[in-house]
Coordinates of C-alpha atoms in Angstrom, one line a residue:
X1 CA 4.3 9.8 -5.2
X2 CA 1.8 11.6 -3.0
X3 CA -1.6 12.7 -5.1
X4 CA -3.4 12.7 -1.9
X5 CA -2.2 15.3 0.3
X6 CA -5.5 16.4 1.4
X7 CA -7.7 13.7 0.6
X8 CA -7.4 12.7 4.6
X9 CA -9.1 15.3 5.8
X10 CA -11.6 15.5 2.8
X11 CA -12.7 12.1 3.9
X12 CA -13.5 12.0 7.2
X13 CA -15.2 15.6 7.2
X14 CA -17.3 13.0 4.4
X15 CA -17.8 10.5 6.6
X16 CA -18.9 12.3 9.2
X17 CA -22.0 13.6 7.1
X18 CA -23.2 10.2 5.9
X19 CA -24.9 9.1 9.2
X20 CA -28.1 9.8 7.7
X21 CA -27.8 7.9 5.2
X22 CA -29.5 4.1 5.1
X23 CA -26.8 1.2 4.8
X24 CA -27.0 -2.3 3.9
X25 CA -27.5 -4.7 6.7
X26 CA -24.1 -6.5 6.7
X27 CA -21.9 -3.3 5.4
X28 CA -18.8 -2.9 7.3
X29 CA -18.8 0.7 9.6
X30 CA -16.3 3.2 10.7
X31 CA -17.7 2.2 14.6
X32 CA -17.6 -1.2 14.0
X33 CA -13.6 -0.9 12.3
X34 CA -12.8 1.6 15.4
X35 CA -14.3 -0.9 17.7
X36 CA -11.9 -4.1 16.3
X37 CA -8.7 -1.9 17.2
X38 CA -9.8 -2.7 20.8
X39 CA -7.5 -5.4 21.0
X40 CA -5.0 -7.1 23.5
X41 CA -4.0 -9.8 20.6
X42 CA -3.5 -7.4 18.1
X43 CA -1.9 -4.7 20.6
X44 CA 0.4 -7.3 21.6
X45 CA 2.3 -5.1 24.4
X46 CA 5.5 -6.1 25.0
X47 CA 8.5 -3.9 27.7
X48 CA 11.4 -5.4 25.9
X49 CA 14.4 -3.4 27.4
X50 CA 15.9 0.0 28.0
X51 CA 17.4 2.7 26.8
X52 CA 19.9 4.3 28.0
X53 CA 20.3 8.3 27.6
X54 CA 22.9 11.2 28.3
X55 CA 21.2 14.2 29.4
X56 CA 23.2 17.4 30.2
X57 CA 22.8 20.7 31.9
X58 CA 24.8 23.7 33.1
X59 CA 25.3 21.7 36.8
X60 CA 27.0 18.8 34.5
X61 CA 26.2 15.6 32.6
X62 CA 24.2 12.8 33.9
X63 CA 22.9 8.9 33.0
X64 CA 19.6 8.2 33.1
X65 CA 17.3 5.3 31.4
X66 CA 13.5 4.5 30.1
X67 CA 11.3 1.6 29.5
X68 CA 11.7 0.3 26.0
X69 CA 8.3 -1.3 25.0
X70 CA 7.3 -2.6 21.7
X71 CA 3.2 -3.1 20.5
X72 CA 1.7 -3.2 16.9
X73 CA -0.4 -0.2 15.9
X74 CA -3.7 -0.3 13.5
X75 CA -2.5 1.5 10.6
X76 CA -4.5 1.0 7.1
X77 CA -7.5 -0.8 6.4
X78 CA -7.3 -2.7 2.8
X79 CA -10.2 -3.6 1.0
X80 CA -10.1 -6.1 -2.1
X81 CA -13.2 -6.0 -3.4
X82 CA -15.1 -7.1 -6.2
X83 CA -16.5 -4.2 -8.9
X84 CA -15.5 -0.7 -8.4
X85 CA -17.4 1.1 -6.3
X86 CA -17.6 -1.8 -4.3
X87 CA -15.5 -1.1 -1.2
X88 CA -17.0 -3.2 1.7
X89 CA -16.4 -0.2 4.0
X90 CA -19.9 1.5 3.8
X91 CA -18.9 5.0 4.2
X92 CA -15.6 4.8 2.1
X93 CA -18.2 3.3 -0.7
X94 CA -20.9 5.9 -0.6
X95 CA -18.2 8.4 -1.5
X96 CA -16.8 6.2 -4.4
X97 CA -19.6 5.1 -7.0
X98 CA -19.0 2.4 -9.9
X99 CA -17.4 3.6 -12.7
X100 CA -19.4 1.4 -15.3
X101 CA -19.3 -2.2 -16.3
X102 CA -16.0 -1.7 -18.3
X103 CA -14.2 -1.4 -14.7
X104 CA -15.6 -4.0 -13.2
X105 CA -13.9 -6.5 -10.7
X106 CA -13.4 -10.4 -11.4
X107 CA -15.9 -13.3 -10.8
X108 CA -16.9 -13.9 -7.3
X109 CA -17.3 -17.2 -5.8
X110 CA -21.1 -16.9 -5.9
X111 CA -20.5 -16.5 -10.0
X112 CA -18.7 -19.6 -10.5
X113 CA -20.0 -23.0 -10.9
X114 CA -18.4 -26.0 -8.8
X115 CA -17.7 -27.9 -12.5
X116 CA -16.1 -24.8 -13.3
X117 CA -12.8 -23.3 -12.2
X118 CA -12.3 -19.8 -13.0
X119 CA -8.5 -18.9 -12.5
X120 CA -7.9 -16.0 -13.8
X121 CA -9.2 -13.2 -10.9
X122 CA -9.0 -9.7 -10.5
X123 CA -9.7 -7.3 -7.3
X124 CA -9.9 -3.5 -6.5
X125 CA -8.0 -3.0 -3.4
X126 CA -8.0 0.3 -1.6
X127 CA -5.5 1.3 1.5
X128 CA -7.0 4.0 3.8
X129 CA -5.8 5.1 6.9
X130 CA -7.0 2.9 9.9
X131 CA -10.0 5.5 11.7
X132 CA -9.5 4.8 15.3
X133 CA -7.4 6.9 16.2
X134 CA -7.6 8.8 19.5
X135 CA -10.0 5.7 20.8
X136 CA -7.0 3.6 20.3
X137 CA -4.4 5.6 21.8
X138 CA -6.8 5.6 25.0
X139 CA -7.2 2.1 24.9
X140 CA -3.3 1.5 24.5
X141 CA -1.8 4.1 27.1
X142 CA -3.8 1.8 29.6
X143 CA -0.9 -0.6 29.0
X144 CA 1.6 2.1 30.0
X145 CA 4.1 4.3 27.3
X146 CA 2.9 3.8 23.7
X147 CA 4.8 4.5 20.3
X148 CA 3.0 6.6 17.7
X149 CA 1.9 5.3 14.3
X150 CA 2.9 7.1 11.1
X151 CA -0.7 6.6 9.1
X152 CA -3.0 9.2 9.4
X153 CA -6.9 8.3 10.2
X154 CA -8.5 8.2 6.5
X155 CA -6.0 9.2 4.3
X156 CA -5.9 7.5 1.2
X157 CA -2.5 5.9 1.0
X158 CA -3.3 3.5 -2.6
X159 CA -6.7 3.4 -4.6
X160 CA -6.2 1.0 -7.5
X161 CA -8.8 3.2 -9.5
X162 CA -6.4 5.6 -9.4
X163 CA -3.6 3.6 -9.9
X164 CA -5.2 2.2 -13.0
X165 CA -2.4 1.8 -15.6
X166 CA 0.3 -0.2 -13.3
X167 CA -2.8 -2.1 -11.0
X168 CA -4.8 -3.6 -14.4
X169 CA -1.9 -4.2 -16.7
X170 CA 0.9 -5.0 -14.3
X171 CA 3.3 -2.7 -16.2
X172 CA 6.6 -2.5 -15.8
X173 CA 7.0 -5.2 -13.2
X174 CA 6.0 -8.1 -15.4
X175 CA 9.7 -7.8 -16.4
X176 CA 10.9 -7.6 -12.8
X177 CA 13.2 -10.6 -11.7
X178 CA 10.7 -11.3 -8.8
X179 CA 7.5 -11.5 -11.3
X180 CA 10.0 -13.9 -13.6
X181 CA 11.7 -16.2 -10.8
X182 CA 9.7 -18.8 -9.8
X183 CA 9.8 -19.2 -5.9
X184 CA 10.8 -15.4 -5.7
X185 CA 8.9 -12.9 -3.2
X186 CA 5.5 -15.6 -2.9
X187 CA 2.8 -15.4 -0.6
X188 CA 2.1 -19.2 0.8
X189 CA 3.9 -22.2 2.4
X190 CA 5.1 -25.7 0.9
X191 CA 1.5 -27.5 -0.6
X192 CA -0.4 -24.4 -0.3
X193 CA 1.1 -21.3 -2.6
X194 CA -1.4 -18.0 -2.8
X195 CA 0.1 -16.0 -4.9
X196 CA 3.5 -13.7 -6.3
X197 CA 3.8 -10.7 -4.9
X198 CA 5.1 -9.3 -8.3
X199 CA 3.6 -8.2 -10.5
X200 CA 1.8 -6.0 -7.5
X201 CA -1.4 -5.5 -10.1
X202 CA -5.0 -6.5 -9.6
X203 CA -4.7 -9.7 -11.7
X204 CA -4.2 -13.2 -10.0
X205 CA -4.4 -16.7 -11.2
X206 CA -5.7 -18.5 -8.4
X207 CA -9.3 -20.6 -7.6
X208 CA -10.1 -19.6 -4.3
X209 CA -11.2 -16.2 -3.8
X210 CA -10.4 -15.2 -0.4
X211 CA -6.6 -16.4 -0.9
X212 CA -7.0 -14.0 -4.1
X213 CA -8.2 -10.9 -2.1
X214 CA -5.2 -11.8 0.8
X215 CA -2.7 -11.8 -1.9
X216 CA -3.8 -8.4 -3.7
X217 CA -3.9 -6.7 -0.1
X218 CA -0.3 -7.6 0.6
X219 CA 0.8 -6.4 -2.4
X220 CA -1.1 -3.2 -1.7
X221 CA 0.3 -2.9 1.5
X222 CA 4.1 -4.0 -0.4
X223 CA 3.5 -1.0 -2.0
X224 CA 2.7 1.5 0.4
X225 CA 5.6 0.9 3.1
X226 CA 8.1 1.5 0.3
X227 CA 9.5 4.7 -1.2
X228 CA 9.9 5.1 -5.2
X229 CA 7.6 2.5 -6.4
X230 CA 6.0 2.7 -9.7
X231 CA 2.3 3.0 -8.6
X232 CA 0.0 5.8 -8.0
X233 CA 0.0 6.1 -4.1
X234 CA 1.2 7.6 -0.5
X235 CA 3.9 5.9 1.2
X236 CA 3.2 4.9 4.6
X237 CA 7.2 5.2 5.7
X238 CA 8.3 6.6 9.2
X239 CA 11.6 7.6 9.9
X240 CA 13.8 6.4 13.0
X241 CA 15.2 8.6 15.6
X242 CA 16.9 8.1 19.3
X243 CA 14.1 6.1 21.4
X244 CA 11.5 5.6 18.3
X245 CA 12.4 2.6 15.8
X246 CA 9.5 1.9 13.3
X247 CA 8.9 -0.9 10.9
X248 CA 10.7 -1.7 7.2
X249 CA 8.5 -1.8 4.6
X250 CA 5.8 -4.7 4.9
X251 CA 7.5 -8.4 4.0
X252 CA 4.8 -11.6 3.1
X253 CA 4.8 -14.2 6.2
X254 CA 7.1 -11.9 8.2
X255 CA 5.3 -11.1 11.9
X256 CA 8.3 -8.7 12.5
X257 CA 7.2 -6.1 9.8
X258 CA 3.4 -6.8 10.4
X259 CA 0.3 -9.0 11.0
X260 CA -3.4 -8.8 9.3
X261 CA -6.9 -8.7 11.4
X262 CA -10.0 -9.9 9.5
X263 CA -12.8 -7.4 9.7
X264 CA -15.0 -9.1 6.9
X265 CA -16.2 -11.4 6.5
X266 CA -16.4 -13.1 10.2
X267 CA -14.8 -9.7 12.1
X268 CA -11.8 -11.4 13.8
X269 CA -9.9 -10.0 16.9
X270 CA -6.8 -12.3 16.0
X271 CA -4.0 -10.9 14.1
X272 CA -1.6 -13.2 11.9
X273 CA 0.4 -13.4 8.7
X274 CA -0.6 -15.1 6.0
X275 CA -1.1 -18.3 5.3
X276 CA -2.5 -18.9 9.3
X277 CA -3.7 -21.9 8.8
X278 CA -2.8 -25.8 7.5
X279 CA -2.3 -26.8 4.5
X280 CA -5.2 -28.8 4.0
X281 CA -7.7 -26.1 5.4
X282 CA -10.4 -24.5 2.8
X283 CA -11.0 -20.8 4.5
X284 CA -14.7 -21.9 3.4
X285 CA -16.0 -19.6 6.9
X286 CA -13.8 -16.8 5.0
X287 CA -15.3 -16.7 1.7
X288 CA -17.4 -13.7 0.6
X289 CA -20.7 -14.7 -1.4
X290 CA -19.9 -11.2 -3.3
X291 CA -15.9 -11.3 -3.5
X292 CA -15.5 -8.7 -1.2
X293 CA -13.1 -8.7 1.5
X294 CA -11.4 -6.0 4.8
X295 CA -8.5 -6.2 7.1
X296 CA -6.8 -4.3 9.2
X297 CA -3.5 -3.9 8.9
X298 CA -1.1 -3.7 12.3
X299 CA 2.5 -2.8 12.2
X300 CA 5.2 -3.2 15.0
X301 CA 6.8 0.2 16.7
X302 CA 9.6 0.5 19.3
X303 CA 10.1 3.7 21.3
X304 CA 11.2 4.5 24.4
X305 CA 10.7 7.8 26.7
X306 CA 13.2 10.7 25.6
X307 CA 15.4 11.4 29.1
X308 CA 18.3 12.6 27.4
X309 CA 20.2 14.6 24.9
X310 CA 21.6 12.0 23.3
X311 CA 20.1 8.2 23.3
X312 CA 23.6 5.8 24.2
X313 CA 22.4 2.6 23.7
X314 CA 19.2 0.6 23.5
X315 CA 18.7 -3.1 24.7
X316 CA 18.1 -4.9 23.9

């Protein structure tokens, strides 16, 4: 579904006129998210091959070849937050007020006594296009040829407020096999499980709230990179061509379809998969006081310069 075709532009031309306005002292910025995209880690640059092209003219046919490269590009920033209206992104949460107590969020770890273990938590989560943009393009041609990403700078690619029916009541994919099958599509490692993946809803029933908020973002972002899901949403998908191969749809611990960088709490310029740490570890220095919670998230492209009519073969 695509019920935001011109949200995009909408928002930024929004953003741009709320400079004026006063923001709380620890609110996440649009400078601050552009500023994160800066780097090497994340960019991970890699020349990988070549390709190998047939390129033809009147005078006759000839072989020539291009660098292959491959590098992950900031593409959404997802926010699980607390209450609606919430969004830790300042500017994207001046343009999107509560709704009223009825839709609030779940109980943050400031709300819950140590004697008392509150499993049952719920998060907003909203996907917008990552803002950088032509400051990271600059930053990443300085490495050499770059591949282009397929989000577009503050589009709105899933709100759950607007995805209301399948995000707070999990219909229909409570009756999928992968919400029923234990072990099936999970978000964790042996000793230390975070969360299904199905049903991709709000709800989770999990104690620590920052593995809460991880494991609604990836279902979030689960939904976006596929076509034909049952949500309210954009789909983030790009399609192949000769000399441009783009990511499958996002897959939980899998580096090859992408990684996550922490912009709050504790901005972070490492990017990982989830779980990225031992089993034993408490992500205390990750927990929000309010529940709420940013990352970008990077995705892998391949590409390759176009010398030719007709791309022959690739390595590798």
């Amino acid at each position: 579904m695509r019920p935001f075709k011109t949200a995009g532009i909408v928002l930024g031309g929004a953003l741009l006129s709320l400079g004026v306005v006063e923001r709380p002292a620890q609110a996440l910025t649009t400078p601050q998210i552009v500023a994160s995209s800066l780097s090497t880690q994340c960019l991970d640059y890699q020349v990988i091959g070549i390709c190998v092209w047939l390129n033809c003219s009147w005078s006759g046919c000839s072989i020539r070849t291009s660098v292959q490269v491959r590098h992950y590009v900031p593409e959404l920033v997802v926010s699980s937050y607390e209450n609606t209206g919430d969004n830790p992104w300042w500017e994207v949460a001046s343009l999107s007020p509560p709704l009223g107590e009825a839709l609030a969020g779940g109980q943050s770890t400031s709300d819950v006594s140590r004697a008392q273990h509150e499993h049952l938590r719920f998060k907003n989560v909203d996907a917008i296009g990552h803002p950088a943009g032509e400051a990271f393009s600059s930053f990443a041609s300085a490495f050499g040829m770059t591949c282009a990403g397929a989000a577009t700078p503050f589009q709105p690619y899933h709100l759950s407020t607007l995805d209301a029916l399948a995000w707070r009541s999990g219909i229909p994919e409570s009756l999928y096999p992968e919400a029923l099958t234990p072990g099936m599509r999970e978000l964790g490692q042996p000793g230390d499980l975070w969360g299904n993946i199905y049903p991709r809803s709000g709800f989770l029933t999990q104690v620590h709230d920052y593995k809460t908020a991880a494991t609604t973002a990836q279902r979030s972002a689960d939904v976006v990179t596929r076509t034909g899901q049952p949500h309210v949403y954009t789909r983030l998908v790009a399609a192949s061509r000769d000399g441009y191969w783009p990511p499958g749809p996002v897959k939980e611990g899998d580096a090859s379809t992408h990684r996550w960088q922490r912009l709050t709490p504790n901005m972070s310029n490492a990017c990982r998969v989830w779980p990225d740490r031992g089993v034993t570890d408490t992500y205390a220095d990750r927990l929000d006081a309010g529940g709420d919670y940013a990352w970008s998230l990077w995705r892998p492209y391949r590409c390759c310069q176009r010398r030719g009519q007709t791309l022959l073969y690739a390595v590798p």
